[in-house]
Coordinates of C-alpha atoms and ligand atoms in Angstrom, one line a residue:
M54 CA 0.0 0.0 0.0
A55 CA 1.5 3.3 -1.2
L56 CA -0.4 5.6 1.3
Y57 CA 2.2 5.5 4.1
H58 CA 5.2 5.9 1.8
E59 CA 3.4 8.7 0.0
A60 CA 2.5 10.5 3.2
A61 CA 6.1 10.2 4.4
E62 CA 7.2 11.8 1.1
V63 CA 4.7 14.6 1.5
I64 CA 5.8 15.2 5.1
N65 CA 9.5 15.2 4.1
T66 CA 8.9 17.6 1.1
A67 CA 6.8 19.9 3.2
A68 CA 9.3 20.0 6.1
Q69 CA 12.1 20.8 3.7
S70 CA 10.4 23.3 1.4
G71 CA 8.3 25.0 4.0
E72 CA 5.2 24.6 1.7
S73 CA 1.9 23.7 3.3
I74 CA 0.8 20.1 3.3
K75 CA -2.1 20.8 0.9
A76 CA 0.2 22.7 -1.5
T77 CA 2.6 19.8 -1.5
V78 CA 0.0 17.2 -2.2
F79 CA -1.8 19.2 -4.9
S80 CA 1.4 20.3 -6.7
K81 CA 1.9 16.7 -7.8
K82 CA -0.7 14.8 -9.8
S83 CA 0.9 11.3 -9.9
W84 CA -0.1 10.0 -6.5
K85 CA -1.3 6.4 -6.3
S86 CA -3.3 7.1 -3.1
D87 CA -6.4 9.3 -3.0
A88 CA -5.3 12.9 -2.7
K89 CA -7.8 13.8 0.0
T90 CA -6.8 10.7 2.2
L91 CA -3.2 11.7 1.7
V92 CA -3.8 15.3 2.8
A93 CA -5.8 14.1 5.8
L94 CA -3.2 11.6 7.0
S95 CA -0.3 14.0 6.5
I96 CA -2.0 16.9 8.2
E97 CA -3.0 14.8 11.2
A98 CA 0.4 13.2 11.5
G99 CA 1.9 16.7 11.2
R100 CA -0.3 18.2 13.9
W101 CA 0.8 15.3 16.3
S102 CA 4.4 15.3 15.0
E103 CA 6.0 17.1 18.0
I104 CA 4.6 14.5 20.4
L105 CA 4.9 11.5 18.2
S106 CA 8.5 12.4 17.5
E107 CA 9.3 12.4 21.2
V108 CA 7.6 9.0 21.4
I109 CA 9.6 7.6 18.5
E110 CA 12.9 8.9 19.9
K111 CA 12.4 7.8 23.5
S112 CA 11.2 4.4 22.4
E113 CA 14.3 4.1 20.1
L114 CA 12.0 2.6 17.4
L115 CA 14.1 3.8 14.5
K116 CA 17.2 2.3 16.0
V117 CA 15.8 -1.2 16.0
E118 CA 13.5 -1.1 12.9
K119 CA 15.9 -0.1 10.3
Q120 CA 13.3 -0.2 7.5
L121 CA 11.5 2.8 9.0
T122 CA 12.6 6.4 8.0
P123 CA 11.6 9.2 10.5
A124 CA 8.7 10.3 8.3
L125 CA 7.5 6.8 7.7
G126 CA 7.6 6.0 11.3
L127 CA 5.6 9.2 12.1
V128 CA 2.7 8.4 9.8
L129 CA 2.5 4.7 10.7
L130 CA 2.7 5.6 14.4
H131 CA -0.1 8.2 13.9
D132 CA -2.5 5.5 12.6
F133 CA -1.4 2.9 15.1
L134 CA -1.8 5.0 18.2
L135 CA -4.3 7.6 17.2
S136 CA -6.6 6.5 14.3
K137 CA -9.7 4.5 15.0
K138 CA -9.0 2.3 12.0
G139 CA -5.4 1.7 13.0
I140 CA -2.8 1.0 10.4
V141 CA -4.6 0.2 7.1
L142 CA -2.2 -2.7 6.2
S143 CA -2.6 -6.4 6.9
E144 CA -1.2 -7.6 10.2
S145 CA 1.4 -9.6 8.3
H146 CA 2.7 -6.6 6.4
G147 CA 6.4 -5.9 7.4
L148 CA 5.7 -2.2 8.2
H149 CA 2.7 -3.1 10.4
A150 CA 4.6 -5.8 12.2
A151 CA 7.6 -3.4 12.8
I152 CA 5.3 -1.1 14.7
R153 CA 3.3 -3.7 16.5
R154 CA 6.3 -5.3 18.0
H155 CA 6.8 -2.2 20.2
R156 CA 3.1 -1.7 21.1
A157 CA 3.6 -1.6 24.9
R158 CA 6.6 0.8 24.8
L159 CA 5.0 3.1 22.3
Q160 CA 1.8 3.4 24.2
A161 CA 3.6 4.0 27.4
E162 CA 5.7 6.7 25.9
L163 CA 2.6 8.4 24.4
T164 CA 1.0 8.3 27.9
K165 CA 4.2 9.9 29.4
E166 CA 4.2 12.6 26.8
R167 CA 0.5 13.4 27.3
L168 CA 0.9 13.5 31.1
R169 CA 4.1 15.7 30.8
R170 CA 2.0 18.3 29.0
G171 CA -0.8 17.9 31.6
F172 CA -3.7 16.4 29.5
Q173 CA -6.1 14.0 31.1
S174 CA -6.9 12.0 28.0
V175 CA -5.8 11.6 24.4
D176 CA -9.1 13.2 23.4
V177 CA -8.5 16.3 25.4
L178 CA -5.0 16.6 23.9
R179 CA -6.4 16.0 20.4
D180 CA -8.9 19.0 21.0
H181 CA -6.0 21.1 22.3
L182 CA -4.0 20.4 19.2
K183 CA -6.8 21.2 16.9
G184 CA -7.5 24.4 18.8
Q185 CA -4.0 25.4 18.4
T186 CA -4.2 25.0 14.6
K187 CA -7.4 27.1 14.6
D188 CA -5.9 30.0 16.6
I189 CA -3.0 30.2 14.1
A190 CA -5.2 29.8 11.0
G191 CA -7.5 32.4 12.4
A192 CA -4.7 35.0 12.0
Q193 CA -5.0 34.6 8.3
S194 CA -8.5 35.7 8.2
E195 CA -8.5 38.3 11.0
R196 CA -9.2 41.8 10.1
R197 CA -5.9 43.5 10.4
V198 CA -5.1 46.7 12.3
R199 CA -2.6 49.4 11.5
W200 CA -0.8 50.5 14.6
V201 CA 0.5 54.0 14.7
R202 CA 2.9 55.1 17.3
V203 CA 2.9 58.8 17.8
N204 CA 6.6 59.9 17.9
V205 CA 6.8 62.2 20.9
L206 CA 10.4 63.2 20.0
K207 CA 8.7 65.4 17.4
T208 CA 5.0 65.8 18.3
S209 CA 2.4 64.8 20.8
L210 CA -0.6 62.6 20.9
L211 CA -2.9 65.6 21.3
D212 CA -1.3 67.4 18.3
Q213 CA -1.7 64.4 16.1
L214 CA -5.4 63.8 17.1
Q215 CA -6.0 67.4 16.3
S216 CA -4.1 67.5 13.0
T217 CA -3.4 64.3 11.1
F218 CA -6.4 62.5 12.6
S219 CA -8.7 65.5 13.2
K220 CA -11.4 64.0 10.9
H221 CA -11.3 60.6 12.6
R222 CA -13.8 59.6 15.2
K223 CA -12.6 57.9 18.4
V224 CA -14.0 54.4 19.1
P225 CA -14.0 53.0 22.6
S226 CA -12.6 49.5 21.7
L227 CA -10.4 47.9 19.2
S228 CA -13.3 45.7 17.9
D229 CA -15.3 48.9 17.2
L230 CA -12.7 49.7 14.4
W231 CA -14.7 47.5 12.1
K232 CA -18.2 48.3 13.3
C233 CA -18.6 50.7 10.4
D234 CA -21.1 53.3 10.5
S235 CA -21.9 53.6 6.8
L236 CA -23.5 57.1 7.1
S237 CA -20.4 58.5 8.7
A238 CA -17.7 59.9 6.5
S239 CA -15.1 59.8 9.2
K240 CA -12.7 56.8 9.7
P241 CA -12.5 55.2 13.2
I242 CA -9.4 55.6 15.4
Y243 CA -8.7 53.7 18.6
V244 CA -6.3 55.1 21.4
D245 CA -4.7 52.1 22.9
D246 CA -5.0 51.5 26.6
N247 CA -1.9 49.4 27.1
I248 CA 0.9 51.5 25.4
P249 CA 1.0 55.3 25.8
N250 CA 0.8 57.3 22.5
L251 CA -0.2 54.4 20.3
L252 CA -3.2 54.5 17.9
A253 CA -5.0 51.9 15.9
L254 CA -6.5 52.4 12.4
Q255 CA -8.2 50.2 9.9
L256 CA -5.5 48.6 7.7
D257 CA -6.5 50.4 4.6
D258 CA -6.7 53.9 6.2
A259 CA -4.5 56.2 4.0
A260 CA -3.9 58.5 7.0
A261 CA -1.2 56.1 8.1
F262 CA 0.9 57.2 5.0
S263 CA 0.2 61.0 5.4
Q264 CA 2.6 63.8 5.6
A265 CA 3.1 63.0 9.3
Y266 CA 4.4 59.6 8.4
R267 CA 6.8 61.1 5.8
D268 CA 8.0 63.5 8.4
G269 CA 8.6 60.9 11.1
D270 CA 5.9 62.4 13.4
I271 CA 4.1 59.0 13.3
I272 CA 5.8 55.6 13.1
L273 CA 4.1 52.4 11.9
Q274 CA 4.8 49.8 14.5
D275 CA 3.0 46.7 15.7
K276 CA 1.5 47.1 19.1
A277 CA 3.5 44.1 20.3
S278 CA 6.8 45.6 19.1
C279 CA 6.1 48.6 21.4
F280 CA 6.1 46.3 24.5
P281 CA 9.9 46.0 25.1
A282 CA 10.9 49.7 25.4
Y283 CA 7.8 50.3 27.5
L284 CA 8.6 47.4 29.8
L285 CA 12.3 48.4 30.1
D286 CA 10.9 51.7 31.4
P287 CA 14.0 53.9 31.2
N288 CA 13.7 56.9 33.5
L289 CA 15.7 60.0 34.2
D290 CA 17.7 58.4 37.0
S291 CA 18.4 55.1 35.3
G292 CA 21.5 55.9 33.2
D293 CA 22.3 54.7 29.7
V294 CA 20.6 52.0 27.7
I295 CA 21.9 49.6 25.0
D296 CA 19.6 48.3 22.2
A297 CA 21.6 45.3 21.3
C298 CA 20.1 44.2 18.0
A299 CA 18.7 47.6 16.8
A300 CA 18.0 47.8 13.0
P301 CA 15.7 49.0 11.6
G302 CA 15.3 51.0 14.8
N303 CA 11.6 50.9 15.9
K304 CA 12.4 50.0 19.5
T305 CA 15.5 52.3 19.5
T306 CA 13.5 55.4 18.6
H307 CA 10.7 54.2 21.0
L308 CA 13.3 54.1 23.9
A309 CA 14.6 57.5 22.9
A310 CA 11.0 58.9 22.9
I311 CA 10.3 57.5 26.3
M312 CA 13.5 59.0 27.7
A313 CA 12.9 62.3 26.0
E314 CA 9.3 62.5 27.3
R315 CA 10.5 61.9 30.9
S316 CA 13.0 64.6 30.6
V317 CA 10.6 67.3 29.8
G318 CA 11.2 70.2 32.2
H319 CA 14.8 69.2 32.7
A320 CA 17.7 71.1 31.1
S321 CA 18.7 68.4 28.8
I322 CA 18.7 64.6 28.3
S323 CA 22.0 63.3 29.7
N324 CA 21.4 59.6 29.2
H325 CA 21.9 57.9 25.9
V326 CA 20.7 54.9 24.0
F327 CA 23.6 52.9 22.3
A328 CA 22.1 51.3 19.3
C329 CA 24.1 48.4 18.2
E330 CA 23.6 46.7 14.8
K331 CA 25.9 44.0 13.3
D332 CA 24.7 44.1 9.6
V333 CA 26.2 46.7 7.4
V334 CA 23.2 47.6 5.3
R335 CA 20.9 47.4 8.2
S336 CA 23.2 49.7 10.2
H337 CA 22.6 52.3 7.5
T338 CA 18.8 51.9 7.7
L339 CA 19.1 52.3 11.5
K340 CA 21.0 55.6 11.2
Q341 CA 18.4 56.9 8.7
M342 CA 15.5 55.9 10.8
C343 CA 17.0 57.5 13.9
Q344 CA 17.6 60.7 11.9
K345 CA 14.1 60.8 10.5
A346 CA 12.6 60.2 14.0
G347 CA 14.7 63.1 15.5
A348 CA 16.3 60.6 17.8
L349 CA 20.0 61.3 17.2
S350 CA 20.3 63.7 20.2
V351 CA 19.6 60.7 22.4
V352 CA 20.8 57.7 20.3
R353 CA 24.4 56.8 19.6
V354 CA 24.4 54.4 16.7
L355 CA 27.1 51.6 16.9
G356 CA 26.9 50.5 13.4
K357 CA 28.5 47.3 12.0
Q358 CA 29.0 46.3 15.6
D359 CA 28.5 42.8 17.0
F360 CA 26.9 43.2 20.4
T361 CA 28.6 40.2 21.7
K362 CA 32.0 41.7 21.1
L363 CA 31.3 44.8 23.2
R364 CA 33.2 44.7 26.5
P365 CA 30.8 44.7 29.4
N366 CA 33.4 46.5 31.6
D367 CA 34.3 49.1 29.0
R368 CA 34.2 52.6 30.7
K369 CA 32.0 53.8 27.8
F370 CA 29.2 51.5 29.1
S371 CA 29.8 52.1 32.8
K372 CA 26.5 54.0 33.0
V373 CA 24.5 51.3 31.1
T374 CA 21.8 50.0 33.5
G375 CA 19.2 48.8 30.9
L376 CA 19.5 46.6 27.8
L377 CA 16.9 45.9 25.3
L378 CA 17.4 42.6 23.4
D379 CA 15.4 41.9 20.3
P380 CA 17.6 39.4 18.5
S381 CA 17.1 37.7 15.2
C382 CA 14.5 35.0 15.5
S383 CA 12.5 32.6 13.3
G384 CA 9.9 35.3 12.7
S385 CA 7.1 32.8 13.1
G386 CA 4.9 35.4 14.9
I387 CA 4.8 37.8 12.0
V388 CA 1.4 37.9 10.3
G389 CA 1.5 36.8 6.7
R390 CA 4.6 34.7 7.2
E391 CA 2.9 31.5 8.3
K392 CA 3.2 28.6 5.9
D393 CA 1.9 25.7 7.9
V394 CA -0.3 26.0 10.9
F395 CA 1.7 23.7 13.0
L396 CA 5.4 23.0 13.6
L397 CA 6.3 20.0 11.6
K398 CA 8.7 18.0 13.6
L399 CA 10.4 14.7 12.7
P400 CA 12.2 12.3 15.1
R401 CA 15.9 12.1 14.8
S402 CA 16.9 9.1 12.8
G403 CA 18.0 6.5 15.4
T404 CA 21.3 8.0 16.4
I405 CA 20.5 10.6 19.0
V406 CA 18.4 9.3 21.9
N407 CA 16.6 11.1 24.7
N408 CA 17.8 14.1 26.6
N409 CA 19.1 12.3 29.6
L410 CA 21.0 9.4 28.0
T411 CA 23.8 9.4 25.8
S412 CA 23.9 6.9 22.9
R413 CA 25.7 4.5 25.3
G414 CA 22.9 4.7 27.7
T415 CA 24.9 6.6 30.4
K416 CA 23.6 9.7 32.1
R417 CA 24.6 12.9 30.5
K418 CA 26.3 15.4 32.8
R419 CA 24.1 18.3 33.7
N420 CA 25.8 21.6 34.1
G421 CA 22.6 23.8 34.1
Q422 CA 23.5 25.9 31.1
G423 CA 24.0 25.5 27.4
Q424 CA 22.0 22.4 27.2
T425 CA 19.9 21.8 24.2
G426 CA 19.3 18.2 24.3
H427 CA 22.5 18.0 22.2
S428 CA 26.1 17.7 23.5
Q429 CA 28.5 20.5 22.5
Q430 CA 29.9 18.0 20.0
D431 CA 26.4 17.7 18.5
I432 CA 26.1 21.4 18.1
G433 CA 29.4 21.7 16.4
T434 CA 28.5 18.9 14.0
I435 CA 25.1 20.5 13.2
E436 CA 26.7 23.7 12.1
E437 CA 29.1 22.0 9.7
V438 CA 26.1 20.2 7.9
P439 CA 24.3 22.3 5.4
L440 CA 20.5 22.6 6.0
D441 CA 19.5 20.7 3.0
A442 CA 21.5 17.7 4.2
Y443 CA 18.8 17.0 6.8
G444 CA 16.8 14.6 4.6
D445 CA 14.6 13.6 7.4
G446 CA 13.1 17.0 7.7
V447 CA 14.4 18.1 11.1
A448 CA 15.7 21.4 9.5
L449 CA 13.1 23.6 11.2
Q450 CA 13.7 22.3 14.7
K451 CA 17.5 22.5 14.1
R452 CA 17.1 26.1 13.1
L453 CA 15.1 26.9 16.2
D454 CA 17.8 25.2 18.3
N455 CA 20.5 27.2 16.6
L456 CA 18.6 30.4 17.1
A457 CA 18.0 29.6 20.7
E458 CA 21.7 29.1 21.2
F459 CA 22.5 32.5 19.7
Q460 CA 19.7 34.2 21.6
L461 CA 20.9 32.7 24.9
R462 CA 24.4 34.0 24.2
I463 CA 23.1 37.5 23.6
L464 CA 21.1 37.4 26.9
K465 CA 24.0 36.0 29.0
H466 CA 26.3 38.6 27.5
A467 CA 23.8 41.4 28.4
M468 CA 23.6 40.0 31.9
S469 CA 27.4 40.6 32.4
F470 CA 27.3 44.4 31.8
A471 CA 28.8 45.9 35.0
A472 CA 26.1 48.3 36.0
A473 CA 23.1 46.5 34.3
N474 CA 20.0 46.0 36.4
R475 CA 17.2 45.7 33.9
I476 CA 17.0 43.7 30.6
T477 CA 14.1 43.0 28.2
Y478 CA 14.4 39.9 26.0
S479 CA 11.9 39.7 23.0
T480 CA 11.2 37.7 19.9
C481 CA 8.5 37.7 17.2
S482 CA 8.5 34.0 17.4
V483 CA 5.7 31.7 18.6
H484 CA 8.1 28.8 19.5
A485 CA 8.8 28.1 23.1
T486 CA 12.3 26.9 22.1
E487 CA 13.1 30.7 21.4
N488 CA 11.1 32.0 24.2
E489 CA 10.4 30.4 27.6
D490 CA 13.2 27.9 27.0
V491 CA 15.7 30.7 26.6
V492 CA 14.4 32.5 29.7
I493 CA 14.8 29.5 31.9
R494 CA 18.1 28.6 30.5
A495 CA 19.4 32.2 31.0
L496 CA 18.0 32.2 34.7
R497 CA 19.9 28.9 35.3
S498 CA 23.2 30.2 33.8
D499 CA 26.2 30.9 35.9
V500 CA 26.2 34.6 35.1
A501 CA 22.6 35.0 36.2
K502 CA 23.1 33.2 39.4
R503 CA 26.3 35.0 40.2
R504 CA 25.0 38.5 39.5
G505 CA 21.5 37.9 41.0
W506 CA 19.3 38.2 37.8
R507 CA 15.7 37.2 38.2
V508 CA 12.6 37.8 36.1
L509 CA 10.7 41.1 36.4
L510 CA 7.5 39.9 38.2
R511 CA 4.2 41.0 36.8
Q512 CA 3.3 43.0 39.9
D513 CA 6.5 45.2 39.3
Q514 CA 5.8 45.8 35.6
V515 CA 4.6 49.0 34.1
E516 CA 0.8 49.4 34.5
G517 CA -0.1 48.9 30.8
L518 CA 1.7 45.5 30.6
R519 CA 0.8 44.4 34.2
K520 CA -2.8 44.4 32.9
W521 CA -2.0 42.6 29.7
S522 CA -3.6 39.2 30.2
R523 CA -1.8 37.0 27.7
R524 CA 1.1 35.7 29.7
G525 CA 3.9 33.0 29.2
E526 CA 3.2 29.4 28.9
L527 CA 3.4 27.5 32.2
Q528 CA 3.8 24.1 30.4
A529 CA 6.7 25.4 28.4
C530 CA 8.4 26.8 31.6
E531 CA 7.9 23.5 33.3
A532 CA 9.2 21.5 30.4
A533 CA 12.2 23.8 30.1
E534 CA 12.9 23.6 33.8
E535 CA 12.7 19.8 33.6
R536 CA 15.2 19.8 30.6
Y537 CA 17.6 22.4 31.8
G538 CA 17.1 22.9 35.5
N539 CA 17.3 20.7 38.5
R540 CA 14.5 18.1 38.3
S541 CA 14.5 17.1 41.9
D542 CA 14.1 20.7 43.2
H543 CA 10.3 20.8 43.8
S544 CA 10.6 24.1 45.6
R545 CA 10.9 25.7 42.1
L546 CA 7.3 24.9 41.3
Q547 CA 6.0 28.3 42.5
E548 CA 8.8 30.0 40.8
R549 CA 7.9 28.4 37.5
S550 CA 4.4 29.9 37.6
E551 CA 5.8 33.3 38.6
I552 CA 8.2 33.1 35.6
A553 CA 5.4 32.2 33.3
D554 CA 3.3 35.1 34.6
A555 CA 6.1 37.5 34.3
C556 CA 6.4 36.6 30.6
L557 CA 4.1 38.3 28.1
R558 CA 2.9 36.8 24.9
C559 CA 0.9 38.2 21.9
T560 CA -1.0 35.9 19.6
K561 CA -1.9 36.5 16.0
G562 CA -5.6 35.8 15.4
S563 CA -6.6 36.6 19.0
G564 CA -8.6 39.7 18.1
E565 CA -6.1 41.9 19.8
G566 CA -4.7 43.0 16.5
T567 CA -1.0 41.9 17.3
M568 CA 1.5 39.7 15.6
G569 CA 2.8 36.7 17.6
F570 CA 5.3 38.1 20.1
F571 CA 7.1 37.1 23.3
L572 CA 8.7 39.3 25.9
C573 CA 10.4 38.8 29.3
G574 CA 12.0 41.3 31.6
F575 CA 14.9 40.6 34.0
V576 CA 16.1 42.6 36.9
R577 CA 18.8 42.5 39.6
D578 CA 19.4 44.4 42.7
G579 CA 22.4 46.8 43.1
Q580 CA 22.8 49.8 40.9
N581 CA 26.5 49.9 40.9
V582 CA 29.3 48.3 39.1
D583 CA 29.6 44.7 40.2
A584 CA 33.2 44.1 41.2
T585 CA 32.8 40.4 40.6
T586 CA 32.5 40.9 36.9
S587 CA 35.8 39.7 35.8
S588 CA 37.5 39.8 32.5
T589 CA 37.1 36.0 32.5
E590 CA 33.4 36.4 32.6
E591 CA 33.5 38.9 29.7
E592 CA 35.6 36.5 27.7
S593 CA 33.3 33.6 28.4
S594 CA 30.3 35.5 27.3
S595 CA 31.8 37.1 24.3
S596 CA 31.3 35.5 20.9
T597 CA 34.9 34.8 20.1
D598 CA 34.9 31.2 21.2
Q599 CA 31.4 30.6 20.0
P600 CA 30.2 29.4 16.7
A601 CA 28.3 32.1 14.8
V602 CA 25.0 30.3 14.6
E603 CA 23.0 33.4 13.8
D604 CA 24.8 33.7 10.5
E605 CA 23.0 30.7 9.3
W606 CA 19.6 32.2 9.7
D607 CA 19.0 35.7 8.8
G608 CA 16.1 36.3 11.1
F609 CA 13.3 38.8 10.8
S610 CA 12.2 42.0 12.2
D611 CA 8.6 42.9 12.7
E612 CA 6.4 44.0 9.9
T613 CA 7.6 47.6 9.8
D614 CA 10.9 46.3 8.8
Q615 CA 9.9 46.5 5.2
E616 CA 8.2 49.9 5.6
T617 CA 11.3 51.8 6.7
Ligands
SAM229 C1 14.7 41.3 15.1 S1 15.8 42.4 14.3 C2 15.7 43.8 15.4 C3 14.5 44.7 15.2 C4 14.6 46.0 15.9 N1 14.7 45.7 17.4 C5 13.4 46.9 15.8 O1 12.5 46.9 16.6 O2 13.3 47.6 14.8 C6 17.3 41.7 14.8 C7 18.6 42.6 14.4 O3 19.7 42.1 15.1 C8 20.8 42.2 14.2 N2 21.9 41.3 14.8 C9 21.9 39.9 14.7 N3 23.0 39.5 15.4 C10 23.5 40.5 16.0 C11 24.7 40.8 16.9 N4 25.4 39.8 17.3 N5 25.0 42.0 17.3 C12 24.2 43.1 16.8 N6 23.1 42.9 16.0 C13 22.8 41.7 15.6 C14 20.3 41.7 12.9 O4 21.1 42.1 11.8 C15 18.9 42.4 12.9 O5 18.9 43.7 12.3

């Protein structure tokens, strides 16, 4: 029967090309199987792929049953464990027998994975996975919002409401943007109640591209992208700030605007934003954007500068107390970039086993940091292999792992700045690997422990973000703690829920008009230079001895990236 081999081919092709399952099936006409059945099986197996891949890896199925490829194992296992009909092959068929031989182990591993994620039954888990798909798919049909940040470096909210938007009518909630009053000639406008100086328009409202936009008086910036600078909350007493990964500069100019607004009535702004950008072309864009926004009196652009090569003890940065980190990421939260509505994950092909055991079955040493489920040796090997060499479709997860390594390195480097006491870490990714995982791994790192870094609790956050209800994922924090922390330490339970609640998430398709986004703030006590920051620490957190994983994946900015 061709169905399972063909579904495996579909999954491999979709994983490598990034095309959707449907597009993959319908782009080829010569399938032996019925196309609809093929789509249905591939989509279902894809939706369950993250969980089934764990089951396959932990049961070591592919190590024993050499005739199974990762994708073939995935589709067969789907039908064996989750379909009412079971595997539609005779029991004597070799593929059926290869799965059936491991029935008890496979069922036990599925139960473990389900319980680990906190679901009472397979049906509840099934509903959850379907719901997740709908949430993401919903984003594609959601009526989009145009967010407009009033640039208070050059103008004020009141000025803009009385000039650029004087013909607009204010609506009391975001959803009212689309409750069109057909008799009214005026367009609706909503003043956001989370972020100061932020307005929402209908997506096709031409006022967004008016003279005020051309003059830099208003900046088009997704609401979620305004969270980091606002959460960092730089005030007059708080010294300098570094924006570590700054181009095109939306968050840089937002930081500058907040600092300038708070200095009104004071002689001059004495604190600076150091805006660091590694890429040559994007450094140029960053300078232009800062100039257009009137931010150059506050911002010092460090163009063509790798942040991880800045020296945390450099006197130039001795007044830096805040760092905003918005590093390159998978961009999976950006609206319009979604290709598939779930993360298609395939099991590793029989060589790498679970997170606790090495291939010899001995316990892997835990050092509390830098662990990804791969040894350092694994990471080195991964970088030497071009992405298209992953014929088994693990490319996406591998990219996420590589990005997370890079993001963690940026975060740990920021934590070592001498006078730093406040950091924000953000991504426009929906994947826990780049989000809660990185937060937990950073908190468990040596530099965080030594310098007393902890998450900025919800109760201590600026008001507009304290009341934002979409918080981090507790399950993801627990899973990350289990993977990277100390499993036997049950006293951490409370801390995990505090960490999840400290994190902020935005979800596309939620009706809140945002892209998918993640943010976490970190704080530490002590305003002064930490004498224990040694040059050794600087060296260990600098990039010189680390592989340049970020180079492999260019990363994305938020939607305004293209509009600057
Ligand atoms: C997600 S974008 C930042 C978007 C920006 N914060 C904004 O709001 O406009 C990430 C940026 O980090 C830059 N980058 C990546 N690695 C870097 C590094 N090691 N040092 C400095 N910049 C880096 C990338 O070139 C890219 O421009």
